Coordinates of C-alpha atoms in Angstrom, one line a residue:
X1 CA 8.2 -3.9 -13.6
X2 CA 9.9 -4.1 -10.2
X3 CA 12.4 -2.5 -8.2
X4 CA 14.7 -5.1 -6.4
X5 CA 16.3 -2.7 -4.3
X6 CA 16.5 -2.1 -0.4
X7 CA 13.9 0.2 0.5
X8 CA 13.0 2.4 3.7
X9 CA 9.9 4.5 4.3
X10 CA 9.1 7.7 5.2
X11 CA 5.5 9.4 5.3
X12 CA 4.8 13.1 4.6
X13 CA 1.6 14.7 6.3
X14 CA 1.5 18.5 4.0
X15 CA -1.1 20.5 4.4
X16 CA 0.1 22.9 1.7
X17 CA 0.3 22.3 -1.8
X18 CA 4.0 20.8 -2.5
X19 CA 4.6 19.3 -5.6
X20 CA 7.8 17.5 -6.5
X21 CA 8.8 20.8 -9.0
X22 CA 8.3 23.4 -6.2
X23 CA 11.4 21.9 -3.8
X24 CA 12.6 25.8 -2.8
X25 CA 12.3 26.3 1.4
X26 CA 11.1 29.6 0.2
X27 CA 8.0 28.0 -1.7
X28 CA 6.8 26.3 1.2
X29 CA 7.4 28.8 3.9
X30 CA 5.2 31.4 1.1
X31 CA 2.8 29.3 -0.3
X32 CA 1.4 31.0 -3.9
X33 CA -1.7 32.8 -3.6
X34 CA -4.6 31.4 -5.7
X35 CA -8.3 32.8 -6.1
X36 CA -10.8 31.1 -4.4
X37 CA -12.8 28.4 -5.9
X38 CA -16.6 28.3 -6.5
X39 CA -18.2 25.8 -4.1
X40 CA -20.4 23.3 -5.3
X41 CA -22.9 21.0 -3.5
X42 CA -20.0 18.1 -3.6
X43 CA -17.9 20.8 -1.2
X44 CA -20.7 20.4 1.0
X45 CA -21.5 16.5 0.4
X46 CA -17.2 16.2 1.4
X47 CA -17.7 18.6 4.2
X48 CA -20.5 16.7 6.2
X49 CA -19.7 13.5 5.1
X50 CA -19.2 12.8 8.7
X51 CA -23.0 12.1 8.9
X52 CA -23.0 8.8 6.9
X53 CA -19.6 7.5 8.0
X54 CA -21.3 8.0 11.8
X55 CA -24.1 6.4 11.2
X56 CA -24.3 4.3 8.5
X57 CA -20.5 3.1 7.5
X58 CA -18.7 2.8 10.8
X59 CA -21.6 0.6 12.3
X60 CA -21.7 -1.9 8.7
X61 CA -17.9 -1.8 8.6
X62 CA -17.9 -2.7 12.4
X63 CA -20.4 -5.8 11.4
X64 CA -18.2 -6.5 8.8
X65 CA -14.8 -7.0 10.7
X66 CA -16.8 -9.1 13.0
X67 CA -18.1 -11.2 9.9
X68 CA -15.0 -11.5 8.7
X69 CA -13.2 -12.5 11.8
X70 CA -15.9 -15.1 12.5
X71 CA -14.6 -16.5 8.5
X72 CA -11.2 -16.1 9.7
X73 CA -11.6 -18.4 13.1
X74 CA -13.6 -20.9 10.5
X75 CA -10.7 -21.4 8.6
X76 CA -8.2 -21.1 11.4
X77 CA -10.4 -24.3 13.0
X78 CA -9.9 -26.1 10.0
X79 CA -6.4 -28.2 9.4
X80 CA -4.2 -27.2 6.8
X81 CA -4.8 -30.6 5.2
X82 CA -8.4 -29.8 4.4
X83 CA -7.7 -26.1 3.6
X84 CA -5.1 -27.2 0.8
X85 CA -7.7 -29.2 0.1
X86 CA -10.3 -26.9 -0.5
X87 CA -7.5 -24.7 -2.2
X88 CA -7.1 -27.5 -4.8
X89 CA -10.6 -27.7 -5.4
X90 CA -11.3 -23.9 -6.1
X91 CA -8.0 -23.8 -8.2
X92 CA -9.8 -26.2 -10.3
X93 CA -12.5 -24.3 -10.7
X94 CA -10.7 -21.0 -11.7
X95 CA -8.8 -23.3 -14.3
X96 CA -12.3 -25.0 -16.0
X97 CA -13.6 -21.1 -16.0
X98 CA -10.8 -19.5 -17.9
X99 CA -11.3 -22.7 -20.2
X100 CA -14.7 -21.8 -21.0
X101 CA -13.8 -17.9 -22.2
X102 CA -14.5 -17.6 -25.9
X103 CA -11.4 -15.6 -26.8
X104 CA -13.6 -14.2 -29.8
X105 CA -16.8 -13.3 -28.2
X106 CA -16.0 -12.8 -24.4
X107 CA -14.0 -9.7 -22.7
X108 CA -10.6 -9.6 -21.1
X109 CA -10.4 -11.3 -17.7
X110 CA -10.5 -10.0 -14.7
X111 CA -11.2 -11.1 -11.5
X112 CA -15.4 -10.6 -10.1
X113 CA -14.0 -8.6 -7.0
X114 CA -16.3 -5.4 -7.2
X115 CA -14.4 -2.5 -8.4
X116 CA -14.7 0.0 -4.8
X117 CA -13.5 -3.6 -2.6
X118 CA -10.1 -2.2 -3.5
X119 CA -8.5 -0.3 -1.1
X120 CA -6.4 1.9 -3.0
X121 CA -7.2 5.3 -4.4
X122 CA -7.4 4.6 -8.2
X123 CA -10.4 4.2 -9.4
X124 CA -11.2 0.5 -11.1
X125 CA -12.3 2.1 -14.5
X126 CA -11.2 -0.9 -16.4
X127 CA -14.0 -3.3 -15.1
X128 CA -16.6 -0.8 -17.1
X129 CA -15.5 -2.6 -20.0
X130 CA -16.8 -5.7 -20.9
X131 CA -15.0 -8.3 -19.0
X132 CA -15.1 -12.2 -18.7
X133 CA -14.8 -12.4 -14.9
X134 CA -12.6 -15.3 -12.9
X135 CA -14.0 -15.3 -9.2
X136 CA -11.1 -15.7 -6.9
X137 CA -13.2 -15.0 -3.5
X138 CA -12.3 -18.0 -1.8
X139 CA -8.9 -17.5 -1.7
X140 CA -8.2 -16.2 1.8
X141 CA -6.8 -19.2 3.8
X142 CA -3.4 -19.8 5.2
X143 CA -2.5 -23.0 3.6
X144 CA 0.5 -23.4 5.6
X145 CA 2.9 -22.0 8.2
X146 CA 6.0 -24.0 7.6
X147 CA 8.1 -23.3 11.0
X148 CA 11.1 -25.2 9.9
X149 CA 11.5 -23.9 6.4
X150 CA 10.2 -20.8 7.8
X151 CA 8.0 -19.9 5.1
X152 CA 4.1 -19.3 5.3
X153 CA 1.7 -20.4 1.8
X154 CA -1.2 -18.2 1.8
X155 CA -3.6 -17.6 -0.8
X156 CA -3.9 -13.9 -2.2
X157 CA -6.9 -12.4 -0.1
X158 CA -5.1 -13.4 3.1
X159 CA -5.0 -10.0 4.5
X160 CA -2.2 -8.5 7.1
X161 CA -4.2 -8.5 10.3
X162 CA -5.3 -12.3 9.6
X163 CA -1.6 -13.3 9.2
X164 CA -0.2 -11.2 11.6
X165 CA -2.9 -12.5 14.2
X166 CA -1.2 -16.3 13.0
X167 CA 2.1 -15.7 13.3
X168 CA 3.0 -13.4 16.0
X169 CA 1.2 -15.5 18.8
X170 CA 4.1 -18.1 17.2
X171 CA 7.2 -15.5 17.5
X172 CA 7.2 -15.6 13.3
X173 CA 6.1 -12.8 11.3
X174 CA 5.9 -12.0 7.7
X175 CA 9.8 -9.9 6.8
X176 CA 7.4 -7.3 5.6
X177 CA 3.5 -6.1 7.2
X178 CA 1.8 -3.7 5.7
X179 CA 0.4 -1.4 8.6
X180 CA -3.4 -1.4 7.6
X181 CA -5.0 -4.6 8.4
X182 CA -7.0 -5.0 4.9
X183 CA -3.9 -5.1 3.0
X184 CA -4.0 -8.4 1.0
X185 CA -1.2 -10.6 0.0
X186 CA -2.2 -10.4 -3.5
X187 CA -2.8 -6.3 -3.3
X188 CA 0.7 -5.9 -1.5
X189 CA 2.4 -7.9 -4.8
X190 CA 1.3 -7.2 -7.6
X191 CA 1.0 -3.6 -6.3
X192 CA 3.3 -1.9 -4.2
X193 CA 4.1 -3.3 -0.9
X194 CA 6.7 -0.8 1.1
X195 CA 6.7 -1.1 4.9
X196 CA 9.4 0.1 8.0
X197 CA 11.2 -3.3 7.9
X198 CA 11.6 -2.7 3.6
X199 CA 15.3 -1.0 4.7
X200 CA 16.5 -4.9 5.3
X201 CA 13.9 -7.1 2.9
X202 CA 13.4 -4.8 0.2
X203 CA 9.4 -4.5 -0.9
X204 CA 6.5 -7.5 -0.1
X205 CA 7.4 -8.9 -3.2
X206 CA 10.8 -9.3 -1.8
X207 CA 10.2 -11.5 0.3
X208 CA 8.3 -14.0 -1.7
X209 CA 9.9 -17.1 -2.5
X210 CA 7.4 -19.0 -4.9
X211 CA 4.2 -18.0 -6.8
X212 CA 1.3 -20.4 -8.3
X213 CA -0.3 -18.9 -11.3
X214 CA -2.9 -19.9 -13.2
X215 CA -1.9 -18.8 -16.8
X216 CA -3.9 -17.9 -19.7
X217 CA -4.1 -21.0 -20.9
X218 CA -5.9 -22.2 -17.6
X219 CA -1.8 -23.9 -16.5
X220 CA -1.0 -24.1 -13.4
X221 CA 2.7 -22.7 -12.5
X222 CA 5.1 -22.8 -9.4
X223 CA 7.4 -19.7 -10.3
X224 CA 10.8 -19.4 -8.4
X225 CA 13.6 -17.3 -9.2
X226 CA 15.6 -20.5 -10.1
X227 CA 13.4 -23.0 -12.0
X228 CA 11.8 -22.9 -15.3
X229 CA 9.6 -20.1 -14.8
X230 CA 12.2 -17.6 -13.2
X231 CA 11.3 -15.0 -16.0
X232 CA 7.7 -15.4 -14.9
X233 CA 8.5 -15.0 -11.2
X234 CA 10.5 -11.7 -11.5
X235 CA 7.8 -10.3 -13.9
X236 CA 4.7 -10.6 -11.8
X237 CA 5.3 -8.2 -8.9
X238 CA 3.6 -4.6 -9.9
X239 CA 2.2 -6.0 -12.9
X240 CA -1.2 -5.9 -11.7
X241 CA -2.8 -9.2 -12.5
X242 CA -1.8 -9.1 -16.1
X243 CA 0.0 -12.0 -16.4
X244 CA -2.0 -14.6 -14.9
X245 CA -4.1 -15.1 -11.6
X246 CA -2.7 -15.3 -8.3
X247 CA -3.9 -18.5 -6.5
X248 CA -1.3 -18.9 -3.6
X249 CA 2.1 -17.4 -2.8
X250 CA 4.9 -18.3 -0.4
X251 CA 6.4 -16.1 1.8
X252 CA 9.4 -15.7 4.1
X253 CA 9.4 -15.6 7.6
X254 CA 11.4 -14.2 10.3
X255 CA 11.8 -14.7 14.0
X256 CA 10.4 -12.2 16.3
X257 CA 10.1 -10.8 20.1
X258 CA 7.0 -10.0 21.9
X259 CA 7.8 -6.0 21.5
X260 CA 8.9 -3.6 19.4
X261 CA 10.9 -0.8 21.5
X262 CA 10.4 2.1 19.7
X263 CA 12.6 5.2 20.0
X264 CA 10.7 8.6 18.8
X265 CA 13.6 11.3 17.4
X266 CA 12.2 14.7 17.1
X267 CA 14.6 16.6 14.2
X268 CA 13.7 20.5 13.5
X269 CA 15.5 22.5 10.9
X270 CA 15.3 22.9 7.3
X271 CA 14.6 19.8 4.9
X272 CA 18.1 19.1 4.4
X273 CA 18.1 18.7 7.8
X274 CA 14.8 16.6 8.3
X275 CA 16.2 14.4 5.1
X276 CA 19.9 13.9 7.3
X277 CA 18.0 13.3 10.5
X278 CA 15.9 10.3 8.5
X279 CA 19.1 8.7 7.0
X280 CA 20.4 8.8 10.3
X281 CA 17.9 6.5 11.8
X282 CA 19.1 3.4 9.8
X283 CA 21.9 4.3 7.9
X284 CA 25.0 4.8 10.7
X285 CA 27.3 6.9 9.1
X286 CA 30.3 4.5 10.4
X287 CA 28.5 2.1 8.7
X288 CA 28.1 -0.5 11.7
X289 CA 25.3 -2.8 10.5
X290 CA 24.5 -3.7 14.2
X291 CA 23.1 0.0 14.9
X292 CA 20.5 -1.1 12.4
X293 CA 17.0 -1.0 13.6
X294 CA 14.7 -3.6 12.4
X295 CA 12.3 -1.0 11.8
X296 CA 12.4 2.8 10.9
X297 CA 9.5 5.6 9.8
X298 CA 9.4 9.1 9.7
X299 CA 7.0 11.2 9.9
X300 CA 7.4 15.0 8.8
X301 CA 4.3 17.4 10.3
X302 CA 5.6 20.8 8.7
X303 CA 8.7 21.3 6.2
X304 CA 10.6 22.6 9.7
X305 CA 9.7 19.4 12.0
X306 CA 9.8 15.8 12.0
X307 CA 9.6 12.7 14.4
X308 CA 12.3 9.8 13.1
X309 CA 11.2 6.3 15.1
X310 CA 13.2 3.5 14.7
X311 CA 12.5 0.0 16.5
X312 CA 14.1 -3.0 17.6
X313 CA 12.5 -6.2 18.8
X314 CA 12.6 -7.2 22.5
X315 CA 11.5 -9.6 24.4
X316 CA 8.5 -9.6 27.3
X317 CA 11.3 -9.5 30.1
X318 CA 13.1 -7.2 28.7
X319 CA 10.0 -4.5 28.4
X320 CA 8.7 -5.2 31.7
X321 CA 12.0 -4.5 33.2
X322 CA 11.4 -1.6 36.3
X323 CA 11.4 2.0 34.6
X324 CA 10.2 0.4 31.4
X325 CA 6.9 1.9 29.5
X326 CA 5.0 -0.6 27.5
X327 CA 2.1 1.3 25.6
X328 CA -0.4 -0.3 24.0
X329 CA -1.1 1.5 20.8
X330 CA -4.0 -0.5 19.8
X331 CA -6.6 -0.1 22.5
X332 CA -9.0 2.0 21.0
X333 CA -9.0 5.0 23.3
X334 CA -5.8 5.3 22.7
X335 CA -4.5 8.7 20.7
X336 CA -4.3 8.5 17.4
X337 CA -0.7 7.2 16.2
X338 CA 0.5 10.2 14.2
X339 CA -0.5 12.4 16.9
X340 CA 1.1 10.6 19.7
X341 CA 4.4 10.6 17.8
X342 CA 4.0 14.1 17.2
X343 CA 4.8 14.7 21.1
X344 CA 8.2 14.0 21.0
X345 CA 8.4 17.7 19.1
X346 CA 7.6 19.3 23.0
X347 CA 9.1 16.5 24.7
X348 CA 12.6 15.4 23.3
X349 CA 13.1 12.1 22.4
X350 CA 11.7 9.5 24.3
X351 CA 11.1 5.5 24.4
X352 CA 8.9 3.2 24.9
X353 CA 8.0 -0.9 24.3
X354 CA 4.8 -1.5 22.0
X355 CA 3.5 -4.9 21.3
X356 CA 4.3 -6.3 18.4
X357 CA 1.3 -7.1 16.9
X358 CA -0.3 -3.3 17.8
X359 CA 3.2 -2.0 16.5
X360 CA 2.6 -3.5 13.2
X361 CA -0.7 -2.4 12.6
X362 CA -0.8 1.0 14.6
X363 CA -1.7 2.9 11.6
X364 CA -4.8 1.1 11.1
X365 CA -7.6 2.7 13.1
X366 CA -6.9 5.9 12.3
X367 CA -5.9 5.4 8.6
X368 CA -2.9 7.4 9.1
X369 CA -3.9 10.7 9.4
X370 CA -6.8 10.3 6.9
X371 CA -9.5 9.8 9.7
X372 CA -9.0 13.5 10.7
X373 CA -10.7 14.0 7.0
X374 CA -13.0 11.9 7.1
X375 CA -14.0 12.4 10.6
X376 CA -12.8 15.9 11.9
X377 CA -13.5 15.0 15.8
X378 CA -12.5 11.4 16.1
X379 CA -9.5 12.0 17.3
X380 CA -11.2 13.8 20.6
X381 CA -11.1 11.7 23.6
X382 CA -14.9 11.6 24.4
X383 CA -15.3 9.9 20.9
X384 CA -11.9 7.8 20.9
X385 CA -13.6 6.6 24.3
X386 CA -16.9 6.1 23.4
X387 CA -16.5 5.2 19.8
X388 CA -13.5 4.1 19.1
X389 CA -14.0 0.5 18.8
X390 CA -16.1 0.9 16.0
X391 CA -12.8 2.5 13.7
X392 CA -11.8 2.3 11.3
X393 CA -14.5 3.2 8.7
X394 CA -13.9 0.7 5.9
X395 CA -12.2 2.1 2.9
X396 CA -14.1 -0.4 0.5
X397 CA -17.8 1.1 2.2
X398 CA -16.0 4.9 1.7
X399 CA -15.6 4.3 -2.0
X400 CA -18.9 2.6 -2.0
X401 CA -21.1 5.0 -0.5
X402 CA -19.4 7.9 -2.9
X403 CA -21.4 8.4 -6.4
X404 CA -19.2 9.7 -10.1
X405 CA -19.3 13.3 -9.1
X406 CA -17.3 12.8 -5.1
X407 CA -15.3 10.2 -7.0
X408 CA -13.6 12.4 -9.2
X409 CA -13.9 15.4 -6.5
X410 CA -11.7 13.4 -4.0
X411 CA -9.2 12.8 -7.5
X412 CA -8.6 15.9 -7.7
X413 CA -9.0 17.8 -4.4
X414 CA -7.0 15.0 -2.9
X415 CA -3.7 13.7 -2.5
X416 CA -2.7 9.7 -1.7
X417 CA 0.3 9.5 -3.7
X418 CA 3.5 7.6 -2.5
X419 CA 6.7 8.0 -4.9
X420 CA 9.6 6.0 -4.7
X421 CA 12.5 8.4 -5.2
X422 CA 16.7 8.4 -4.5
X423 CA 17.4 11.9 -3.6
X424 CA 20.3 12.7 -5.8
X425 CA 21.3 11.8 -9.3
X426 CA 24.4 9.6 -10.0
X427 CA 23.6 6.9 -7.6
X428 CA 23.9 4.1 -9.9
X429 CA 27.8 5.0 -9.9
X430 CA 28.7 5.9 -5.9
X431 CA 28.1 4.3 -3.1
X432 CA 26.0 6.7 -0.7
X433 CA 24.9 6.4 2.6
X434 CA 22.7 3.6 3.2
X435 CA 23.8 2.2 0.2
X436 CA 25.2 -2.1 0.3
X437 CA 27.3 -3.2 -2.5
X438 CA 24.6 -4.8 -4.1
X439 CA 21.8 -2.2 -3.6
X440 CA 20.9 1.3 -3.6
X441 CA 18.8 2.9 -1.2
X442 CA 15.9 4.5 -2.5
X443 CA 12.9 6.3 -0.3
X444 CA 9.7 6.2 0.0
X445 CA 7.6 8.9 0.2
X446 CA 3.7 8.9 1.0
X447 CA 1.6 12.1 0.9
X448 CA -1.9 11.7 2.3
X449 CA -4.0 14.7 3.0
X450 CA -6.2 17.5 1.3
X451 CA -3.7 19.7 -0.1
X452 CA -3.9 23.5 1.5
X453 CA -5.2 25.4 -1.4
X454 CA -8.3 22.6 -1.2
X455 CA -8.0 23.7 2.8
X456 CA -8.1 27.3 2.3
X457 CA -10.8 27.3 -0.7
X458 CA -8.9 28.4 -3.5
X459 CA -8.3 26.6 -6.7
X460 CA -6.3 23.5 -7.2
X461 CA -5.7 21.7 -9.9
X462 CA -5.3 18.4 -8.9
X463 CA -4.6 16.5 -11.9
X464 CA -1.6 19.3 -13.1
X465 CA 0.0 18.7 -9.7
X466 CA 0.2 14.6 -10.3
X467 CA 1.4 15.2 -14.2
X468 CA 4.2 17.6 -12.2
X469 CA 4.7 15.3 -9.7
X470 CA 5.0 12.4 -12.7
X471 CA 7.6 14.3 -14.7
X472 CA 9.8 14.9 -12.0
X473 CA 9.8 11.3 -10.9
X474 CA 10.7 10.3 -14.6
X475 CA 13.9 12.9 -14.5
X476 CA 14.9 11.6 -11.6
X477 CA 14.6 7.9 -11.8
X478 CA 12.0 7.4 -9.3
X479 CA 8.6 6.0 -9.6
X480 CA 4.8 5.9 -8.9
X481 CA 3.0 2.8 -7.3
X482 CA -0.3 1.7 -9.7
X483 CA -2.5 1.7 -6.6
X484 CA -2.6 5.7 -6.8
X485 CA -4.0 8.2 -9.4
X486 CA -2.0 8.4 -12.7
X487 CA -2.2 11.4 -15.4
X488 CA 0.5 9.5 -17.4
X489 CA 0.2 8.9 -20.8
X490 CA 1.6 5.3 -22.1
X491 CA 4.5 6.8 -23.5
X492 CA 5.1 8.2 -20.6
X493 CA 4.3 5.2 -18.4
X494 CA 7.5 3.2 -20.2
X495 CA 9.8 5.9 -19.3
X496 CA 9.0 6.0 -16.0
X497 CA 9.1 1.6 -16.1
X498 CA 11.0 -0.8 -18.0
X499 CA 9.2 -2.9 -20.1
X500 CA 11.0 -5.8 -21.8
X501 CA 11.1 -8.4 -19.6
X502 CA 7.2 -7.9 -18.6
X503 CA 6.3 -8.0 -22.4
X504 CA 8.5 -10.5 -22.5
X505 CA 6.3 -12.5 -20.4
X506 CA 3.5 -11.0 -21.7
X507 CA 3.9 -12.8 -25.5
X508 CA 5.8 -15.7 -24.0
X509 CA 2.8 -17.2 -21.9
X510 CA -0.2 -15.4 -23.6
X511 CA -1.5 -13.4 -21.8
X512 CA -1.9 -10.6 -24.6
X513 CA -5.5 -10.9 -25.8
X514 CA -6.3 -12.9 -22.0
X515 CA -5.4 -10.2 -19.9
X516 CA -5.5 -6.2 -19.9
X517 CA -2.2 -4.7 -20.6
X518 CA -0.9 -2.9 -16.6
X519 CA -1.0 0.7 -18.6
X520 CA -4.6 0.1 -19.5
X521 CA -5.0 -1.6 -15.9
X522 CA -3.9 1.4 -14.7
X523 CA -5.1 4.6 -16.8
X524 CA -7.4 7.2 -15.6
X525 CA -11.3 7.0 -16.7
X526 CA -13.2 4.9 -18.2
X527 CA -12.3 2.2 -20.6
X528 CA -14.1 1.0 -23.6
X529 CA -13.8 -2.7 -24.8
X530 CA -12.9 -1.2 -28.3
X531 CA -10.1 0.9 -26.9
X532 CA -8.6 -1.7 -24.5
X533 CA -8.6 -4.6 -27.9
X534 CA -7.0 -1.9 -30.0
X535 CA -4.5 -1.9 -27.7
X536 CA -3.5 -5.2 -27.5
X537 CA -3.7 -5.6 -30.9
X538 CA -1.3 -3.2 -31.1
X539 CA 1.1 -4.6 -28.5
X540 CA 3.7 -5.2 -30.6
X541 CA 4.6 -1.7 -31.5
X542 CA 4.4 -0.8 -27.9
X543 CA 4.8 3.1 -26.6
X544 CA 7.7 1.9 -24.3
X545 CA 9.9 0.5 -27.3
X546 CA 9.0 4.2 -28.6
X547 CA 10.2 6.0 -26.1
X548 CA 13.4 4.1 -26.2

């Protein structure tokens, strides 16, 4: 299910339809002309939406983060003696659950998270079916942070901002951090898990060295990539929880600096251009490794103009030096991240020293450029000043406080899609710029916004432009994180994924008939108990084996 490949990042704000089969400069420049679409009361419920997040989500989520960071000093008081301790104990419960399931009379597992907790866009459809749920909601402690092996055990609900607060105040960080503070270990491996520093360590579950599963059979594993359970271990990132729960993983760590001295690169021009400008960031062209940033983004505002930022660690002394600007992003009156890149476009390239810890999660309070959605005026200064602190909304009380009808209005008047692409074909037999002799370089690219016809009023069909987006990825031998909204059809889903060695592991330690298969996991709609058995009685004749 992976890709073990080095991977950069680069995030697309459109706000005109673009999907991947309408690539002509001439497309974008004259968008198509569509008749406007009949307005409904959810247009209005979207439009105003404002109202609640004011006054009723940004005040519970700001009770919330306080809540939680009260748990998080609770554990953090604790040593990590009695928190293994405590992990051992609630390990033993998961395992004495799963041993009471009734393979013939209960549901599938799945975990008793509620289904709008999840961050991502997808909707959890497949908990409308019955399920035999495992609760794993005690699993968010740092077990361990292991300075001289320079790894950090963690159980899956550990999120970034709760590890990142750990580690940095040590000089250590995780190789990769996911910029929004809820992230989870557990979302960011069996998900997606792509980040700035993914250029040099590859995705989060890169980066992992060892994984304790609790299997089917209520076992309890320690997969490597070199013991007995290697297949196990290269199987379980993006596969979704299918193979077994997550109780703990362990991750690498890597020195770092006080700062992250970030250099903003306006590039104008066509996309050819913007796409050159990019690999130029990371990817020298003489190919000295030591002009390779530890970090790199870029962010493109129109299909004429982009910001490139690449970082480097540096140390206190070094960004305090006379002449030096040290800006710290995460004060919350400060402007919005996107935005404040999006200067260097007047003002030529410029640099400055952020904080590490602020650096890493800069994106957070303003949800990239989603909080301009969901609240059209917080990025004004009177609010940013007044109001500020209480950001970001959280995305769990969004989805929450959203009934059937916005559900499926924001799937398809909406775009949160992030596809994982190399630009050209033939890669797999020439070396290309950014390229290693071991790995290609492939990019990501996220698109968050409403798309322009949605904008503009006009008709959009959200669910053709995915299926578009879909079957170009397939062509082209890129792919589609499960954390977004799919239109593909299983068939479909193994052509775009290789399947053998996760069915492999699948059969091998029984999860078929235990767990849902990641197509069902991850398909559109609802989910019937009858349809998802059907399908696992049919495993062996699998769509993927089909499409071969």
């Amino acid at each position: 299910m992976s890709v073990y490949e080095i991977l950069p990042e680069l995030y697309i704000v459109l706000k005109r339809a673009i999907t991947p089969g309408i690539s002509r400069m001439s497309d974008l420049q004259a968008p198509l002309v569509r008749p406007k679409r009949k307005k409904t009361w959810v247009d209005y419920f979207v439009k105003f939406r404002w109202i609640i997040v004011i006054f009723v989500v940004l005040p519970i989520s700001a009770t919330l983060y306080f809540l939680i960071y009260l748990g998080d000093m609770w554990s953090e008081s604790k040593s990590y003696e009695k928190r293994r301790k405590e992990h051992d104990q609630n390990v033993a419960k998961v395992i004495k659950r799963l041993k009471e399931r009734d393979a013939a009379k209960d549901g599938l597992v799945c975990t008793a998270r509620k289904p709008w907790i999840a961050v991502g866009m997808r909707n959890v459809d497949y908990k409308r079916a019955r399920h035999f749920e495992v609760d794993l909601g005690e699993f968010r402690n740092i077990l361990e942070i292991n300075k001289e092996k320079m790894i950090a055990r963690v159980e899956p609900l550990v999120n970034m901002g709760q590890i990142s607060r750990a580690t940095v105040p040590m000089n250590l960080s995780l190789a990769v951090v996911a910029e929004l503070d809820d992230l989870t270990v557990g979302g960011l491996i069996n998900g997606y898990g792509i980040e700035g520093s993914s250029h040099l360590y590859g995705l989060f579950a890169d980066t992992v060295v060892a994984y304790e599963i609790v299997l089917a059979g209520g076992e309890l594993v320690r997969a490597t990539k070199d013991n007995e359970y290697s297949d196990l271990f290269y199987a379980i990132p993006w596969s979704q929880g299918t193979l077994g729960l997550l109780v703990a993983a362990e991750i690498k760590l890597i020195p770092v600096k006080e700062y992250m001295k970030l250099t903003y690169i306006p590039v104008k021009g066509d996309l050819q251009t913007l796409a050159q400008g990019y690999m130029d960031s990371f990817a020298p062209k003489d190919g000295d490794t030591s002009k390779i940033p530890d970090f790199v983004e870029g962010m493109v505002y129109n299909p004429t103009e982009g910001v490139m930022m690449v970082g480097t660690y540096a140390s206190k002394e070094e960004a305090k030096k006379k002449g030096n600007k040290i800006n710290n992003v995460g004060w919350w009156f400060k402007p919005w991240f996107y935005q404040h890149a999006q200067t260097a476009l007047k003002k030529g390239e410029f640099v400055e020293y952020i904080p590490t810890r602020e650096y890493y999660h800069r994106h957070t309070r303003c949800l990239y450029w989603e909080g301009k959605l969901i609240l059209p005026f917080g990025d004004q200064f009177w609010f940013r000043f007044l109001f500020g602190w209480l950001m970001p909304p959280k995305v769990s009380l969004l989805k929450a406080t959203q009934g059937e009808a916005i559900r499926n209005y924001y799937h398809d008047m909406h775009v949160i899609q992030d596809m994982l692409i190399y630009p050209e074909p033939g890669f797999e037999y020439e070396r290309r710029q950014g390229d290693t002799e071991d790995a290609q370089m492939y990019t990501d690219v996220g698109v968050y916004y409403a798309p322009g016809p949605v904008l503009r009023g006009e008709e959009f069909d959200g669910s053709e432009a995915v299926r578009k987006m879909e079957k170009w990825l397939i062509e082209n031998g890129g792919f589609q994180p499960q954390y977004a909204v799919s239109e593909l059809d299983e068939k479909s889903f193994w052509r775009m994924f290789d399947g053998d060695l996760y069915e492999h592991c699948r059969k091998k330690y029984r999860a078929v008939g235990t767990f849902m298969s990641v197509y069902y996991k991850s398909k559109k709609g609802r989910k019937t108990e009858k349809e998802v058995r059907e399908a696992e009685q049919a495993h062996l004749e699998t769509a993927y084996a089909e499409a071969d």
